[in-house]
Short mmCIF file of C-alpha atoms in Angstrom, two decimals:
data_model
loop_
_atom_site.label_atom_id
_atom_site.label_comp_id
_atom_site.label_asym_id
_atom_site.label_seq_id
_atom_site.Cartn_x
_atom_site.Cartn_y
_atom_site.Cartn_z
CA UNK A 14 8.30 29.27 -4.37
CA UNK A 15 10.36 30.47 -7.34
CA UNK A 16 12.79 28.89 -9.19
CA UNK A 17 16.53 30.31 -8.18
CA UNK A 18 17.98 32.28 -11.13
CA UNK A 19 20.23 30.23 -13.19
CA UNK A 20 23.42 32.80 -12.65
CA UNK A 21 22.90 32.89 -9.06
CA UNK A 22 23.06 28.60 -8.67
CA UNK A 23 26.37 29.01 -11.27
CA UNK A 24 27.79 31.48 -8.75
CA UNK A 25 27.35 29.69 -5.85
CA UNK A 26 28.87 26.29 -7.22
CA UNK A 27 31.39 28.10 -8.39
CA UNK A 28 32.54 29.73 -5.38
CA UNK A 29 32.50 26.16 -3.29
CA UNK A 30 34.82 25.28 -6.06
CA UNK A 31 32.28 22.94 -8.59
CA UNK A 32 32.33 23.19 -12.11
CA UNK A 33 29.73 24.29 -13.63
CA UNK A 34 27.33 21.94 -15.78
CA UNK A 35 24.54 24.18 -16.09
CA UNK A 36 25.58 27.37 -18.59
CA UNK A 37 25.22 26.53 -21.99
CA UNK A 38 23.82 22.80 -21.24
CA UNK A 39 21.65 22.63 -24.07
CA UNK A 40 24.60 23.72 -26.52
CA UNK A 41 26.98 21.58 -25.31
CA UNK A 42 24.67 18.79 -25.55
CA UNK A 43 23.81 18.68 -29.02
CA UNK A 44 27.22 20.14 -30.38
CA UNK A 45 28.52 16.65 -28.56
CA UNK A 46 25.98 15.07 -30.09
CA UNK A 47 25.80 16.33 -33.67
CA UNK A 48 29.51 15.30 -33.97
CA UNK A 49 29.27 11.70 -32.70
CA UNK A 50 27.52 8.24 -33.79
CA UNK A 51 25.30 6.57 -31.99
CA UNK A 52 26.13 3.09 -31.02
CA UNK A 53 24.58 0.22 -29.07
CA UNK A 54 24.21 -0.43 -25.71
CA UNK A 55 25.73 -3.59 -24.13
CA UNK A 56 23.95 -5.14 -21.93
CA UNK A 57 23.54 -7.46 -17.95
CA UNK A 58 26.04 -10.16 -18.70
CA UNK A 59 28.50 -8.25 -21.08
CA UNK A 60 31.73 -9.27 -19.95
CA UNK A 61 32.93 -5.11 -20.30
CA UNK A 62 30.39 -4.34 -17.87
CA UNK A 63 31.19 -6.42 -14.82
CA UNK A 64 34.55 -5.23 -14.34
CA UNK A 65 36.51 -2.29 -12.92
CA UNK A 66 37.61 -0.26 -16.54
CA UNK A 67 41.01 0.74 -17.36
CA UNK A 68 42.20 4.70 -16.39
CA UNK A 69 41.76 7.24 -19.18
CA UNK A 70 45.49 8.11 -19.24
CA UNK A 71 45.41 9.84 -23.17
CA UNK A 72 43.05 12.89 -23.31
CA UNK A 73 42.73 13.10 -27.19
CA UNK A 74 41.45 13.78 -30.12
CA UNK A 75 39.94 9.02 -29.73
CA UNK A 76 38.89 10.54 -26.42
CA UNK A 77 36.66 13.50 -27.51
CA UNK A 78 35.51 11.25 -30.39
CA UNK A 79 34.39 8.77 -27.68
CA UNK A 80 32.85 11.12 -25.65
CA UNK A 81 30.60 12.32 -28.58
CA UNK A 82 29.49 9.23 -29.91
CA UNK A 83 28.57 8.80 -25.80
CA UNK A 84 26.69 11.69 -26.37
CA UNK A 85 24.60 10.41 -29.34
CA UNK A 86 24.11 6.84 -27.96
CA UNK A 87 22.90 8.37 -24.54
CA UNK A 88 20.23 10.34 -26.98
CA UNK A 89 19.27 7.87 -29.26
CA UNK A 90 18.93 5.25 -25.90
CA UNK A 91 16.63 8.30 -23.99
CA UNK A 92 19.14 7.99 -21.10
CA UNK A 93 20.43 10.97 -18.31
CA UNK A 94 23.88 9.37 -17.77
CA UNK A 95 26.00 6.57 -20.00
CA UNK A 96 29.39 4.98 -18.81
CA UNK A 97 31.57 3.89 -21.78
CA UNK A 98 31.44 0.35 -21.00
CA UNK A 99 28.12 0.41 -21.95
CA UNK A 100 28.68 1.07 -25.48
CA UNK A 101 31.92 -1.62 -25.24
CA UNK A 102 34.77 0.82 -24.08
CA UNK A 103 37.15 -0.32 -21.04
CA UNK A 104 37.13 3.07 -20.02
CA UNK A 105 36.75 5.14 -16.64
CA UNK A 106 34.96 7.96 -18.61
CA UNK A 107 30.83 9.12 -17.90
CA UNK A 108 28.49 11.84 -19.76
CA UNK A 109 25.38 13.03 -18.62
CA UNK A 110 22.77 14.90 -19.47
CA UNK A 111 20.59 15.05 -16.36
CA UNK A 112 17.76 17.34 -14.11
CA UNK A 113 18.26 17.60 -10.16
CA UNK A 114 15.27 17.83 -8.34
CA UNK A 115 15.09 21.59 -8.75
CA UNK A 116 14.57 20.83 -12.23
CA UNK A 117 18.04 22.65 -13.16
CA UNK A 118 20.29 20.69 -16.01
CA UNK A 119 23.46 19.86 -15.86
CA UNK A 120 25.31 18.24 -19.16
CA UNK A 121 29.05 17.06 -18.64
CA UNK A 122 31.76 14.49 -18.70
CA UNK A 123 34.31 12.74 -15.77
CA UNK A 124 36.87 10.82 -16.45
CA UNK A 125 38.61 8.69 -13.57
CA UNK A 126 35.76 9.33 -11.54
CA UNK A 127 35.89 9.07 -7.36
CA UNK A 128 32.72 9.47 -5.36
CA UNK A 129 33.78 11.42 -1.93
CA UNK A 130 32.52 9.40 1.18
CA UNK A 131 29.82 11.45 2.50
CA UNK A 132 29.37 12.87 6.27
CA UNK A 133 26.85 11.08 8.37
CA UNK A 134 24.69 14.37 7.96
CA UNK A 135 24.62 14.23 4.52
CA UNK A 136 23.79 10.94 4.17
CA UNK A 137 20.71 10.93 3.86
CA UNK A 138 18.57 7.97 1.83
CA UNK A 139 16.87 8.57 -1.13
CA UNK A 140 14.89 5.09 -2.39
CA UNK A 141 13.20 5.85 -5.47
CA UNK A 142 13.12 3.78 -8.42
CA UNK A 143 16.32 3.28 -10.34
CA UNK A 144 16.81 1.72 -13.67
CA UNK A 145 19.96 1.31 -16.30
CA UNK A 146 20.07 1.69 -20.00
CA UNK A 147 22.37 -2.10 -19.48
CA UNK A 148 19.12 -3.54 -18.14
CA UNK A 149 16.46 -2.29 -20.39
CA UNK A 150 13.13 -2.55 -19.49
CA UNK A 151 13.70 -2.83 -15.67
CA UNK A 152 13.20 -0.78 -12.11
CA UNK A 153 13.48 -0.98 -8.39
CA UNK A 154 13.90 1.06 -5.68
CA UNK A 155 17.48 1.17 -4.21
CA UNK A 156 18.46 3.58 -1.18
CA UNK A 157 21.30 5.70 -2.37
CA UNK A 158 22.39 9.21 -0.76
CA UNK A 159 20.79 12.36 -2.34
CA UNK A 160 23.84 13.99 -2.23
CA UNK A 161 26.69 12.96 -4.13
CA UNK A 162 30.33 14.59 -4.97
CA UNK A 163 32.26 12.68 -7.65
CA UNK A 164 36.28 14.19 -8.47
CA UNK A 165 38.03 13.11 -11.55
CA UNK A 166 39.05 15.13 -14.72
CA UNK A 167 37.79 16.60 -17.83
CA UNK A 168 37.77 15.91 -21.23
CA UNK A 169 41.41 17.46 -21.44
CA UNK A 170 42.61 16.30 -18.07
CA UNK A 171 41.67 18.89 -15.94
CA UNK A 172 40.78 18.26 -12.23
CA UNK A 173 37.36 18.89 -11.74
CA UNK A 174 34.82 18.41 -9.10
CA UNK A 175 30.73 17.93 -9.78
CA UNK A 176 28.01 17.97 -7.24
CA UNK A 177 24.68 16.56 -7.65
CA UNK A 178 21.35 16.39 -5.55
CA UNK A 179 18.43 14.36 -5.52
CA UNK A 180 17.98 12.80 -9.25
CA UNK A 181 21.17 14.08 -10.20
CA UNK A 182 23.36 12.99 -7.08
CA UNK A 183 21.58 9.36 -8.22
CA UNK A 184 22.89 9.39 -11.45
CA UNK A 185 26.19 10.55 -10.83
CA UNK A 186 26.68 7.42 -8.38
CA UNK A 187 25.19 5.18 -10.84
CA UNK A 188 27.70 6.00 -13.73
CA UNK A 189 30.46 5.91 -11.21
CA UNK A 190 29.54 2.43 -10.39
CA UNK A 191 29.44 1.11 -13.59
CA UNK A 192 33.32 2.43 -13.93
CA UNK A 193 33.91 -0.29 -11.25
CA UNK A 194 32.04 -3.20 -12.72
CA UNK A 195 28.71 -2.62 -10.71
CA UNK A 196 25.36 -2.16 -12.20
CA UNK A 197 22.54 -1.18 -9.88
CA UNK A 198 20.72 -4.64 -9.93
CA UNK A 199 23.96 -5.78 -7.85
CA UNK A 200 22.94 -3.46 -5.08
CA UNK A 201 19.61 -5.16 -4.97
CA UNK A 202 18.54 -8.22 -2.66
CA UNK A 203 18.29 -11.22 -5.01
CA UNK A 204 14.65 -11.17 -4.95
CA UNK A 205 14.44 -7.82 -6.42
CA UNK A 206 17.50 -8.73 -8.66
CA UNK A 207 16.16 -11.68 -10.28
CA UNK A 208 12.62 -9.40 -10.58
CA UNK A 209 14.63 -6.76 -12.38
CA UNK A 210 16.07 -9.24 -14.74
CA UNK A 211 12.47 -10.54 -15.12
CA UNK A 212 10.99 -7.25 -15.92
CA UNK A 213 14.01 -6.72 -18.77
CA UNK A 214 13.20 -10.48 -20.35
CA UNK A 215 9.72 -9.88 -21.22
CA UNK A 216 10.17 -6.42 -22.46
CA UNK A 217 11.72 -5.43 -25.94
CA UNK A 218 14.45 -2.81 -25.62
CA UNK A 219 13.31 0.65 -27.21
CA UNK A 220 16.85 0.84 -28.87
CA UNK A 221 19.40 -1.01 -30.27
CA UNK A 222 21.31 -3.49 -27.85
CA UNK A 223 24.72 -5.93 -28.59
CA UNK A 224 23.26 -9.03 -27.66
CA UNK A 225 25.19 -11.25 -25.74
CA UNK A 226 26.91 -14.65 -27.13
#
């Protein structure tokens, strides 16, 4: 089967009323990224990261300065989505820089993120392996939806709605639960937590980390 034409998926999420993360991904990407500094990732036991962040309420010039340096630490860390508390921010603000499974890319930003509760026909469980840029080193399967609908604003306080499938819908509900002080390992059973956490001690992270006091 062929791949659906780029301006024909843009049309269609357009009409339902999505915004559209796919023109001009690439660009957007690295003129986010060429502007920011790459920082380090905090990591499992962070304080920052295992609690509910604080509301963007000032969309500024600190805010698109954030959201750049996201940009260049989700790069530098090979990562599809980064939250802010993962470089140390108490922030409800996301980027991402992710494929669905049709292999389409979408490259954008939330701020104040909500994921919409899903119809019982469209949830339907996805449990492929899942791992976290805060917990380097580590995966497990962990059933989520492959379907997801997150609304929040832009980088200027717009509203703005984003759908995701497959990969993508993963990703967008994993960087929505960080926001909230989850990371995926707390969705696990403790067996499979305590093997995630396993996995991440005896590996070295492939980028640079804050390591915890």
């Amino acid at each position: 089967m062929a791949q659906q034409p780029v301006f024909d998926h843009n049309e269609e999420r357009a009409a339902e009323g999505f915004v559209d993360d796919v023109t001009g991904a690439a660009e957007r990407e690295e003129a986010h990224r060429e502007r920011g500094t790459s920082r380090p990732i905090t990591v499992v036991g962070n304080p920052v990261l295992h609690k509910e962040c604080k509301d963007v309420t000032e969309f500024d010039d600190k805010l698109a300065q954030l959201v750049d340096d996201m940009f260049a630490s989700q790069r530098t860390a090979e990562g599809v989505g980064l939250a802010a508390n993962q470089i140390g921010v108490d922030l409800k603000v996301f980027v991402y820089d992710c494929l669905d499974d049709e292999g389409v890319r979408h490259v954008g930003v939330v701020c104040n993120p909500v994921l919409d509760d899903l119809p019982v026909e469209r949830r339907v469980l996805d449990d492929s392996n899942e791992g976290c840029l805060s917990v380097p080193g580590a995966y497990a399967e962990l059933a989520r939806p492959d379907y997801a609908v997150v609304r929040g604003q832009d980088i200027e306080g717009n509203p703005i709605v984003v759908q995701g499938t497959g990969y993508f819908a993963r990703c967008l509900q994993h960087e929505t639960d960080h926001l909230y002080g989850y990371l995926y390992i707390d969705r696990l059973s403790k067996r499979d937590r305590k093997d995630a956490l396993k996995q991440m001690a005896e590996r070295e992270p492939r980028y640079p980390v804050v390591a915890n006091d």
